[in-house]
mmCIF file of C-alpha atoms and ligand atoms in Angstrom:
data_model
loop_
_atom_site.group_PDB
_atom_site.id
_atom_site.type_symbol
_atom_site.label_atom_id
_atom_site.label_comp_id
_atom_site.label_asym_id
_atom_site.label_seq_id
_atom_site.Cartn_x
_atom_site.Cartn_y
_atom_site.Cartn_z
ATOM 1 C CA MET A 1 -93.747 -31.609 -109.476
ATOM 2 C CA LYS A 2 -93.627 -28.592 -107.366
ATOM 3 C CA GLU A 3 -97.102 -28.632 -106.556
ATOM 4 C CA ASN A 4 -96.940 -32.417 -105.544
ATOM 5 C CA ILE A 5 -94.095 -31.502 -103.230
ATOM 6 C CA GLU A 6 -95.912 -29.350 -101.522
ATOM 7 C CA GLN A 7 -99.080 -31.723 -101.120
ATOM 8 C CA LEU A 8 -96.559 -34.019 -99.661
ATOM 9 C CA ARG A 9 -95.697 -31.634 -96.780
ATOM 10 C CA GLU A 10 -98.909 -30.812 -95.921
ATOM 11 C CA ALA A 11 -100.310 -34.460 -96.008
ATOM 12 C CA PHE A 12 -97.179 -35.081 -93.840
ATOM 13 C CA LEU A 13 -97.653 -32.153 -91.171
ATOM 14 C CA THR A 14 -101.288 -32.896 -90.726
ATOM 15 C CA GLU A 15 -100.980 -36.690 -90.424
ATOM 16 C CA ILE A 16 -98.115 -36.719 -87.752
ATOM 17 C CA GLN A 17 -100.417 -34.478 -85.966
ATOM 18 C CA THR A 18 -102.702 -37.519 -85.337
ATOM 19 C CA VAL A 19 -99.727 -39.913 -84.164
ATOM 20 C CA LYS A 20 -99.896 -41.013 -80.902
ATOM 21 C CA ASN A 21 -96.954 -43.626 -79.857
ATOM 22 C CA LEU A 22 -94.062 -44.674 -81.058
ATOM 23 C CA GLN A 23 -95.352 -47.573 -83.091
ATOM 24 C CA GLU A 24 -97.521 -45.183 -85.015
ATOM 25 C CA LEU A 25 -94.704 -42.674 -85.357
ATOM 26 C CA ASP A 26 -92.422 -45.297 -87.053
ATOM 27 C CA ALA A 27 -95.102 -46.305 -89.560
ATOM 28 C CA LEU A 28 -95.508 -42.682 -90.057
ATOM 29 C CA ARG A 29 -91.668 -42.762 -90.735
ATOM 30 C CA VAL A 30 -91.636 -45.685 -93.149
ATOM 31 C CA LYS A 31 -94.216 -44.037 -94.986
ATOM 32 C CA TYR A 32 -92.875 -40.925 -95.891
ATOM 33 C CA LEU A 33 -89.311 -41.631 -95.541
ATOM 34 C CA GLY A 34 -88.834 -45.582 -96.807
ATOM 35 C CA ARG A 35 -87.706 -46.918 -99.589
ATOM 36 C CA LYS A 36 -90.828 -47.563 -101.005
ATOM 37 C CA GLY A 37 -92.234 -44.395 -99.704
ATOM 38 C CA GLN A 38 -93.432 -41.257 -101.172
ATOM 39 C CA LEU A 39 -90.815 -39.129 -100.948
ATOM 40 C CA GLN A 40 -88.209 -41.456 -102.733
ATOM 41 C CA ALA A 41 -90.385 -41.949 -105.580
ATOM 42 C CA TYR A 42 -90.227 -38.406 -106.414
ATOM 43 C CA PHE A 43 -86.476 -38.705 -106.143
ATOM 44 C CA LYS A 44 -86.608 -41.226 -108.549
ATOM 45 C CA GLN A 45 -88.419 -38.984 -111.035
ATOM 46 C CA LEU A 46 -86.058 -36.317 -110.897
ATOM 47 C CA GLY A 47 -84.249 -37.448 -113.986
ATOM 48 C CA GLN A 48 -87.279 -36.846 -115.860
ATOM 49 C CA VAL A 49 -87.780 -33.218 -114.595
ATOM 50 C CA ASP A 50 -86.432 -30.606 -117.379
ATOM 51 C CA PRO A 51 -82.906 -30.322 -116.645
ATOM 52 C CA ALA A 52 -83.079 -26.414 -115.813
ATOM 53 C CA ASP A 53 -85.806 -26.926 -113.109
ATOM 54 C CA ARG A 54 -83.845 -29.720 -111.605
ATOM 55 C CA PRO A 55 -81.762 -28.390 -109.230
ATOM 56 C CA GLN A 56 -84.667 -26.415 -107.737
ATOM 57 C CA ILE A 57 -86.833 -29.655 -107.469
ATOM 58 C CA GLY A 58 -83.941 -31.090 -106.041
ATOM 59 C CA ARG A 59 -83.443 -28.960 -103.223
ATOM 60 C CA LEU A 60 -87.341 -28.670 -102.506
ATOM 61 C CA LEU A 61 -86.451 -32.583 -101.853
ATOM 62 C CA ASN A 62 -83.733 -32.044 -99.799
ATOM 63 C CA GLU A 63 -85.421 -29.298 -97.779
ATOM 64 C CA LEU A 64 -88.867 -31.782 -97.704
ATOM 65 C CA LYS A 65 -86.679 -34.879 -96.359
ATOM 66 C CA GLN A 66 -84.862 -32.775 -93.966
ATOM 67 C CA LEU A 67 -88.523 -31.419 -92.165
ATOM 68 C CA PHE A 68 -89.651 -35.046 -92.275
ATOM 69 C CA GLU A 69 -86.629 -36.535 -90.495
ATOM 70 C CA ARG A 70 -86.512 -33.224 -88.189
ATOM 71 C CA THR A 71 -90.101 -33.308 -87.034
ATOM 72 C CA ILE A 72 -89.915 -37.304 -86.586
ATOM 73 C CA ALA A 73 -87.199 -37.167 -84.238
ATOM 74 C CA GLU A 74 -88.488 -34.420 -82.484
ATOM 75 C CA TYR A 75 -91.941 -36.525 -81.788
ATOM 76 C CA LYS A 76 -89.584 -39.066 -81.082
ATOM 77 C CA SER A 77 -87.844 -37.973 -78.034
ATOM 78 C CA ARG A 78 -91.039 -36.104 -76.871
ATOM 79 C CA PHE A 79 -92.902 -39.994 -76.666
ATOM 80 C CA ARG A 80 -89.608 -41.859 -75.176
ATOM 81 C CA GLU A 81 -89.857 -39.131 -72.071
ATOM 82 C CA GLU A 82 -93.346 -39.984 -71.717
ATOM 83 C CA ASP A 83 -92.679 -43.354 -72.026
ATOM 84 C CA THR A 84 -90.069 -43.919 -69.032
ATOM 85 C CA GLY A 85 -91.835 -41.589 -66.880
ATOM 86 C CA GLU A 86 -89.029 -38.866 -67.352
ATOM 87 C CA TRP A 87 -90.431 -35.388 -67.195
ATOM 88 C CA ILE A 88 -90.633 -32.710 -65.001
ATOM 89 C CA ASP A 89 -94.028 -31.768 -63.382
ATOM 90 C CA LEU A 90 -93.384 -27.864 -62.661
ATOM 91 C CA THR A 91 -96.630 -27.870 -60.554
ATOM 92 C CA LEU A 92 -95.267 -30.106 -57.726
ATOM 93 C CA PRO A 93 -94.584 -28.323 -54.359
ATOM 94 C CA GLY A 94 -90.943 -27.472 -53.769
ATOM 95 C CA ARG A 95 -89.280 -30.132 -50.846
ATOM 96 C CA LYS A 96 -89.519 -28.481 -47.426
ATOM 97 C CA PRO A 97 -86.109 -27.135 -46.086
ATOM 98 C CA PRO A 98 -86.402 -28.530 -42.193
ATOM 99 C CA VAL A 99 -86.871 -25.896 -39.766
ATOM 100 C CA ALA A 100 -83.984 -25.453 -37.279
ATOM 101 C CA ARG A 101 -84.741 -25.292 -33.717
ATOM 102 C CA LYS A 102 -82.967 -23.757 -30.386
ATOM 103 C CA HIS A 103 -80.595 -26.491 -28.804
ATOM 104 C CA PRO A 104 -82.394 -27.089 -25.387
ATOM 105 C CA LEU A 105 -79.032 -25.888 -23.697
ATOM 106 C CA THR A 106 -79.538 -22.297 -25.752
ATOM 107 C CA GLN A 107 -83.017 -22.313 -24.542
ATOM 108 C CA VAL A 108 -82.586 -22.732 -21.122
ATOM 109 C CA LEU A 109 -79.447 -20.038 -21.301
ATOM 110 C CA ASP A 110 -81.615 -17.476 -23.607
ATOM 111 C CA GLU A 111 -84.041 -17.512 -20.123
ATOM 112 C CA ILE A 112 -81.439 -17.549 -18.003
ATOM 113 C CA LYS A 113 -80.215 -14.702 -19.776
ATOM 114 C CA SER A 114 -83.581 -12.424 -19.942
ATOM 115 C CA ILE A 115 -84.340 -13.339 -16.289
ATOM 116 C CA PHE A 116 -81.239 -11.181 -15.111
ATOM 117 C CA GLN A 117 -81.733 -8.758 -17.820
ATOM 118 C CA SER A 118 -85.057 -8.102 -16.303
ATOM 119 C CA LEU A 119 -83.153 -7.592 -12.805
ATOM 120 C CA GLY A 120 -80.584 -4.888 -14.466
ATOM 121 C CA PHE A 121 -77.905 -7.172 -15.087
ATOM 122 C CA THR A 122 -76.079 -7.043 -18.929
ATOM 123 C CA ILE A 123 -73.881 -9.870 -20.189
ATOM 124 C CA ALA A 124 -70.191 -9.842 -20.684
ATOM 125 C CA ASP A 125 -68.426 -12.042 -22.589
ATOM 126 C CA GLY A 126 -64.153 -13.640 -22.093
ATOM 127 C CA PRO A 127 -62.263 -16.000 -24.287
ATOM 128 C CA GLU A 128 -62.456 -20.105 -23.494
ATOM 129 C CA VAL A 129 -58.527 -19.985 -24.210
ATOM 130 C CA GLU A 130 -57.312 -18.396 -21.181
ATOM 131 C CA THR A 131 -54.252 -17.375 -19.003
ATOM 132 C CA ASP A 132 -53.150 -18.689 -15.932
ATOM 133 C CA TYR A 133 -53.395 -15.205 -14.225
ATOM 134 C CA TYR A 134 -57.423 -14.846 -15.040
ATOM 135 C CA ASN A 135 -58.198 -18.732 -14.365
ATOM 136 C CA PHE A 136 -56.608 -18.805 -11.294
ATOM 137 C CA GLU A 137 -54.117 -15.955 -9.763
ATOM 138 C CA ALA A 138 -56.107 -13.342 -10.216
ATOM 139 C CA LEU A 139 -59.011 -15.346 -8.508
ATOM 140 C CA ASN A 140 -56.660 -15.867 -5.478
ATOM 141 C CA ILE A 141 -55.602 -19.067 -6.619
ATOM 142 C CA PRO A 142 -52.092 -18.914 -6.190
ATOM 143 C CA LYS A 143 -49.610 -21.350 -8.232
ATOM 144 C CA LEU A 144 -49.752 -24.590 -5.256
ATOM 145 C CA HIS A 145 -53.042 -23.746 -3.782
ATOM 146 C CA PRO A 146 -54.759 -26.728 -3.342
ATOM 147 C CA ALA A 147 -58.312 -25.420 -4.979
ATOM 148 C CA ARG A 148 -56.339 -25.809 -8.187
ATOM 149 C CA ASP A 149 -56.914 -29.649 -7.882
ATOM 150 C CA MET A 150 -60.557 -29.517 -8.371
ATOM 151 C CA GLN A 151 -60.191 -27.632 -11.523
ATOM 152 C CA ASP A 152 -57.751 -29.847 -13.502
ATOM 153 C CA THR A 153 -57.804 -28.583 -16.980
ATOM 154 C CA LEU A 154 -56.161 -28.894 -20.456
ATOM 155 C CA TYR A 155 -53.059 -26.809 -20.800
ATOM 156 C CA VAL A 156 -51.966 -25.183 -24.170
ATOM 157 C CA THR A 157 -48.681 -23.886 -22.389
ATOM 158 C CA GLU A 158 -47.650 -24.163 -19.033
ATOM 159 C CA ASP A 159 -49.545 -20.461 -18.479
ATOM 160 C CA ILE A 160 -52.035 -20.973 -21.156
ATOM 161 C CA LEU A 161 -55.352 -22.900 -20.849
ATOM 162 C CA LEU A 162 -59.039 -23.568 -21.410
ATOM 163 C CA ARG A 163 -60.868 -22.058 -18.648
ATOM 164 C CA THR A 164 -62.155 -24.295 -15.915
ATOM 165 C CA HIS A 165 -64.826 -21.561 -15.215
ATOM 166 C CA THR A 166 -66.573 -18.204 -16.390
ATOM 167 C CA SER A 167 -65.153 -16.601 -13.161
ATOM 168 C CA PRO A 168 -61.887 -14.959 -14.729
ATOM 169 C CA VAL A 169 -64.529 -12.801 -16.734
ATOM 170 C CA GLN A 170 -65.161 -11.411 -13.689
ATOM 171 C CA ILE A 171 -61.585 -10.018 -13.575
ATOM 172 C CA ARG A 172 -61.781 -8.939 -16.878
ATOM 173 C CA VAL A 173 -64.876 -7.092 -16.518
ATOM 174 C CA MET A 174 -63.860 -5.164 -13.553
ATOM 175 C CA GLU A 175 -59.755 -4.390 -15.153
ATOM 176 C CA SER A 176 -61.811 -2.618 -18.057
ATOM 177 C CA GLN A 177 -64.407 -0.685 -16.037
ATOM 178 C CA PRO A 178 -64.805 0.903 -12.528
ATOM 179 C CA PRO A 179 -67.669 0.236 -10.293
ATOM 180 C CA PRO A 180 -70.711 -0.134 -10.308
ATOM 181 C CA VAL A 181 -70.647 -3.571 -11.941
ATOM 182 C CA ARG A 182 -73.661 -5.525 -12.707
ATOM 183 C CA ILE A 183 -73.192 -8.694 -15.235
ATOM 184 C CA ILE A 184 -73.725 -12.500 -16.171
ATOM 185 C CA ALA A 185 -71.689 -14.243 -18.055
ATOM 186 C CA PRO A 186 -72.693 -17.215 -19.815
ATOM 187 C CA GLY A 187 -70.069 -19.433 -21.612
ATOM 188 C CA ARG A 188 -68.473 -22.923 -22.377
ATOM 189 C CA VAL A 189 -65.750 -24.478 -19.326
ATOM 190 C CA TYR A 190 -63.507 -27.284 -19.522
ATOM 191 C CA ARG A 191 -62.385 -29.756 -16.900
ATOM 192 C CA ARG A 192 -60.103 -32.841 -17.039
ATOM 193 C CA ASP A 193 -62.845 -35.269 -15.939
ATOM 194 C CA THR A 194 -64.164 -38.598 -17.153
ATOM 195 C CA PRO A 195 -67.605 -38.102 -18.639
ATOM 196 C CA ASP A 196 -70.260 -39.959 -17.408
ATOM 197 C CA ALA A 197 -73.792 -39.115 -16.462
ATOM 198 C CA SER A 198 -72.843 -36.620 -14.794
ATOM 199 C CA HIS A 199 -69.814 -35.174 -16.045
ATOM 200 C CA SER A 200 -68.951 -33.914 -19.383
ATOM 201 C CA PRO A 201 -64.964 -32.523 -20.309
ATOM 202 C CA PHE A 202 -66.878 -29.494 -21.199
ATOM 203 C CA PHE A 203 -69.956 -27.855 -19.749
ATOM 204 C CA HIS A 204 -71.372 -24.513 -19.467
ATOM 205 C CA GLN A 205 -71.532 -22.241 -16.535
ATOM 206 C CA VAL A 206 -73.315 -18.825 -16.166
ATOM 207 C CA GLU A 207 -71.115 -16.624 -13.829
ATOM 208 C CA GLY A 208 -72.757 -13.227 -12.088
ATOM 209 C CA LEU A 209 -71.193 -10.173 -10.727
ATOM 210 C CA CYS A 210 -72.833 -7.360 -8.807
ATOM 211 C CA VAL A 211 -70.415 -4.577 -7.186
ATOM 212 C CA ASP A 212 -71.219 -1.361 -5.977
ATOM 213 C CA GLN A 213 -71.411 0.635 -2.176
ATOM 214 C CA GLY A 214 -73.188 -0.963 0.139
ATOM 215 C CA ILE A 215 -73.648 -4.282 -1.611
ATOM 216 C CA SER A 216 -74.318 -7.197 1.097
ATOM 217 C CA PHE A 217 -75.395 -10.704 1.367
ATOM 218 C CA ALA A 218 -79.007 -9.842 1.727
ATOM 219 C CA ASP A 219 -78.531 -8.412 -2.025
ATOM 220 C CA LEU A 220 -77.599 -12.032 -2.932
ATOM 221 C CA LYS A 221 -79.754 -14.048 -1.658
ATOM 222 C CA ALA A 222 -82.642 -11.894 -3.016
ATOM 223 C CA VAL A 223 -81.152 -12.167 -6.580
ATOM 224 C CA ILE A 224 -80.700 -15.974 -6.504
ATOM 225 C CA SER A 225 -83.925 -16.325 -4.819
ATOM 226 C CA GLU A 226 -85.757 -14.445 -7.134
ATOM 227 C CA PHE A 227 -84.088 -16.141 -10.234
ATOM 228 C CA ALA A 228 -85.297 -19.600 -8.947
ATOM 229 C CA ARG A 229 -88.776 -18.459 -8.905
ATOM 230 C CA ARG A 230 -88.865 -17.209 -12.136
ATOM 231 C CA MET A 231 -86.924 -20.199 -13.809
ATOM 232 C CA PHE A 232 -88.828 -22.854 -11.814
ATOM 233 C CA GLY A 233 -91.764 -21.616 -10.106
ATOM 234 C CA GLU A 234 -93.428 -19.649 -7.333
ATOM 235 C CA ASP A 235 -93.085 -22.546 -4.667
ATOM 236 C CA ILE A 236 -89.434 -23.216 -5.076
ATOM 237 C CA GLN A 237 -87.363 -22.368 -1.826
ATOM 238 C CA VAL A 238 -83.843 -21.561 -2.099
ATOM 239 C CA ARG A 239 -81.047 -23.010 0.638
ATOM 240 C CA PHE A 240 -77.558 -21.345 1.103
ATOM 241 C CA ARG A 241 -74.764 -23.444 2.952
ATOM 242 C CA PRO A 242 -71.301 -22.445 4.430
ATOM 243 C CA SER A 243 -68.520 -23.223 1.756
ATOM 244 C CA PHE A 244 -65.363 -22.264 0.389
ATOM 245 C CA PHE A 245 -64.260 -20.671 -2.636
ATOM 246 C CA PRO A 246 -60.860 -18.495 -2.564
ATOM 247 C CA PHE A 247 -62.309 -15.618 -4.637
ATOM 248 C CA THR A 248 -65.322 -15.269 -1.985
ATOM 249 C CA GLU A 249 -65.229 -14.621 1.445
ATOM 250 C CA PRO A 250 -67.648 -15.729 2.925
ATOM 251 C CA SER A 251 -68.254 -18.313 0.408
ATOM 252 C CA LEU A 252 -71.368 -20.689 0.232
ATOM 253 C CA GLU A 253 -73.254 -23.066 -2.328
ATOM 254 C CA TYR A 254 -76.864 -22.985 -2.973
ATOM 255 C CA ASP A 255 -79.580 -25.722 -3.402
ATOM 256 C CA PHE A 256 -83.046 -25.378 -4.946
ATOM 257 C CA ASN A 257 -85.808 -27.242 -4.049
ATOM 258 C CA CYS A 258 -86.064 -30.088 -6.301
ATOM 259 C CA VAL A 259 -88.178 -29.235 -9.221
ATOM 260 C CA PHE A 260 -89.927 -32.759 -9.538
ATOM 261 C CA CYS A 261 -91.237 -33.428 -5.672
ATOM 262 C CA ARG A 262 -91.033 -29.771 -5.148
ATOM 263 C CA GLY A 263 -89.011 -30.571 -1.840
ATOM 264 C CA LYS A 264 -91.023 -33.338 -0.858
ATOM 265 C CA GLY A 265 -88.230 -35.863 -1.417
ATOM 266 C CA CYS A 266 -88.306 -38.599 -4.514
ATOM 267 C CA ARG A 267 -85.795 -40.663 -6.174
ATOM 268 C CA VAL A 268 -84.291 -37.773 -8.302
ATOM 269 C CA CYS A 269 -83.253 -35.728 -5.619
ATOM 270 C CA LYS A 270 -82.070 -38.860 -3.044
ATOM 271 C CA GLN A 271 -85.239 -37.957 -0.564
ATOM 272 C CA THR A 272 -83.575 -34.895 0.399
ATOM 273 C CA GLY A 273 -85.688 -32.626 -1.298
ATOM 274 C CA TRP A 274 -83.078 -30.453 -2.579
ATOM 275 C CA MET A 275 -80.752 -29.999 -5.650
ATOM 276 C CA GLU A 276 -77.251 -28.700 -5.808
ATOM 277 C CA ILE A 277 -76.833 -25.310 -8.379
ATOM 278 C CA SER A 278 -73.612 -23.955 -7.497
ATOM 279 C CA GLY A 279 -71.635 -21.486 -5.572
ATOM 280 C CA ALA A 280 -71.517 -18.025 -4.471
ATOM 281 C CA GLY A 281 -70.353 -15.380 -2.253
ATOM 282 C CA MET A 282 -68.938 -11.720 -1.399
ATOM 283 C CA VAL A 283 -66.186 -10.794 -3.430
ATOM 284 C CA ASP A 284 -62.935 -11.252 -1.734
ATOM 285 C CA PRO A 285 -61.241 -8.425 -0.834
ATOM 286 C CA ASN A 286 -58.053 -9.733 -2.500
ATOM 287 C CA VAL A 287 -59.705 -10.170 -5.784
ATOM 288 C CA PHE A 288 -60.597 -6.229 -5.697
ATOM 289 C CA LYS A 289 -56.973 -5.516 -4.944
ATOM 290 C CA ALA A 290 -56.020 -7.603 -8.167
ATOM 291 C CA VAL A 291 -58.135 -5.495 -10.308
ATOM 292 C CA GLY A 292 -57.609 -2.097 -8.514
ATOM 293 C CA TYR A 293 -61.240 -1.309 -6.860
ATOM 294 C CA ASP A 294 -60.693 -0.169 -3.116
ATOM 295 C CA PRO A 295 -62.474 -3.052 -1.012
ATOM 296 C CA GLU A 296 -62.664 -0.029 1.921
ATOM 297 C CA ILE A 297 -65.313 1.451 -0.242
ATOM 298 C CA TYR A 298 -67.217 -1.416 -2.329
ATOM 299 C CA THR A 299 -68.216 -4.733 -1.935
ATOM 300 C CA GLY A 300 -70.056 -7.058 -4.546
ATOM 301 C CA TYR A 301 -70.946 -10.485 -4.625
ATOM 302 C CA ALA A 302 -70.440 -13.113 -7.227
ATOM 303 C CA PHE A 303 -72.123 -16.249 -8.021
ATOM 304 C CA GLY A 304 -71.664 -19.004 -10.496
ATOM 305 C CA MET A 305 -74.491 -21.450 -12.192
ATOM 306 C CA GLY A 306 -74.467 -24.748 -14.130
ATOM 307 C CA VAL A 307 -76.392 -24.316 -17.318
ATOM 308 C CA ASP A 308 -76.394 -27.912 -18.153
ATOM 309 C CA ARG A 309 -77.437 -28.927 -14.479
ATOM 310 C CA ILE A 310 -80.482 -26.674 -14.439
ATOM 311 C CA ALA A 311 -81.263 -27.617 -18.716
ATOM 312 C CA MET A 312 -81.233 -31.015 -17.016
ATOM 313 C CA LEU A 313 -83.661 -30.283 -14.197
ATOM 314 C CA LYS A 314 -85.871 -28.256 -16.299
ATOM 315 C CA PHE A 315 -86.215 -30.929 -18.658
ATOM 316 C CA ALA A 316 -85.676 -34.209 -16.629
ATOM 317 C CA ILE A 317 -82.731 -35.182 -18.122
ATOM 318 C CA ASP A 318 -80.936 -37.656 -16.747
ATOM 319 C CA ASP A 319 -77.326 -37.944 -18.320
ATOM 320 C CA ILE A 320 -75.540 -34.740 -19.690
ATOM 321 C CA ARG A 321 -73.799 -36.497 -22.456
ATOM 322 C CA LEU A 322 -77.209 -36.525 -24.051
ATOM 323 C CA PHE A 323 -76.579 -32.480 -24.715
ATOM 324 C CA PHE A 324 -73.301 -33.129 -26.800
ATOM 325 C CA GLU A 325 -73.978 -36.312 -29.101
ATOM 326 C CA ASN A 326 -75.978 -34.307 -31.909
ATOM 327 C CA ASP A 327 -78.642 -37.209 -31.683
ATOM 328 C CA MET A 328 -81.569 -35.648 -33.821
ATOM 329 C CA ARG A 329 -84.212 -37.919 -32.330
ATOM 330 C CA PHE A 330 -83.137 -36.394 -28.528
ATOM 331 C CA LEU A 331 -82.842 -32.809 -29.658
ATOM 332 C CA ARG A 332 -86.081 -32.944 -31.911
ATOM 333 C CA GLN A 333 -87.948 -33.427 -28.489
ATOM 334 C CA PHE A 334 -87.408 -29.829 -26.901
HETATM 335 N N1 LIG B 1 -66.191 -20.761 -10.273
HETATM 336 C C1 LIG B 1 -66.970 -21.989 -9.405
HETATM 337 C C2 LIG B 1 -66.536 -23.218 -10.125
HETATM 338 O O1 LIG B 1 -66.620 -23.647 -11.265
HETATM 339 C C3 LIG B 1 -68.408 -21.305 -8.968
HETATM 340 C C4 LIG B 1 -68.704 -20.573 -8.387
HETATM 341 C C5 LIG B 1 -68.198 -20.254 -7.044
HETATM 342 C C6 LIG B 1 -68.251 -18.909 -9.005
HETATM 343 C C7 LIG B 1 -68.523 -18.927 -6.227
HETATM 344 C C8 LIG B 1 -68.767 -17.735 -8.217
HETATM 345 C C9 LIG B 1 -68.512 -17.909 -6.835
HETATM 346 O O2 LIG B 1 -68.546 -16.396 -8.661
HETATM 347 O O3 LIG B 1 -68.874 -16.745 -6.125
HETATM 348 O O4 LIG B 1 -66.665 -24.234 -9.080
#
């Protein structure tokens, strides 16, 4: 009997290896485990076995039954997986993570920074939530000055507000160090503006400040002109027009040749050949007094620059709102 059991075990293990699908496996199950199967026949013969051997034979038969069941179950699940296509192909290459890119404003800002750094400017920083003192008062814009109307903003309290320009960083830098100063301060600014193609309630500026003995208007003109050429090309001319800002005296506004027609006049520049960039001037003696610099010894120039506007010129974008909508179809183009 023991030998028969061993033979049945080997026959089963050989035969199951030839099984190719679920149907064949089921036929095999019936053959080995079915009521008319060989195993069942041996169970029936157990009564005739010598009572002394009976427990051992019974145990062997039970072990064999378990082997059959376990092996068939294993094959079954293997065929199932193949059947439904649910299997893991370990050789598949992984999914490519999307590669991030720089926002067009960041790209332009990086370029502006590196141009000024090569001209000897370092980078300064200041808070976006400012006090009335730094945003207005210290910049020679007293409480009831009409210049405040142009820069209405969002107030946290009577005294704390979202900065309307990067000019307060001038004050913070001068308070923290003696001259000479040569910094740019890039950052986000806020105004109470209704959004349209050229206005956004927040936008970006780069402030510039240079203070030392003997700094003149000529230095300001040279630095702005050099910046224009490096940013937009050798043939770009710069125009300076008289203007007014409370924190500079004299003040000016500066324009670059239109980057599309290079000054000839086109639709974008409304046939003028020029594009307004921002304001600048010689630091007002009142500002020096506010930070404790002696205006009899030191002079300096300051300028502001609209980053969004420069990026719009650089990439020929006609609506500032596109920068802030996070639409990947737009952003992927840069
Ligand atoms: N802060 C001014 C603005 O936002 C721009 C500006 C003008 C900055 C003249 C300056 C400057 O530093 O000298 O409108």
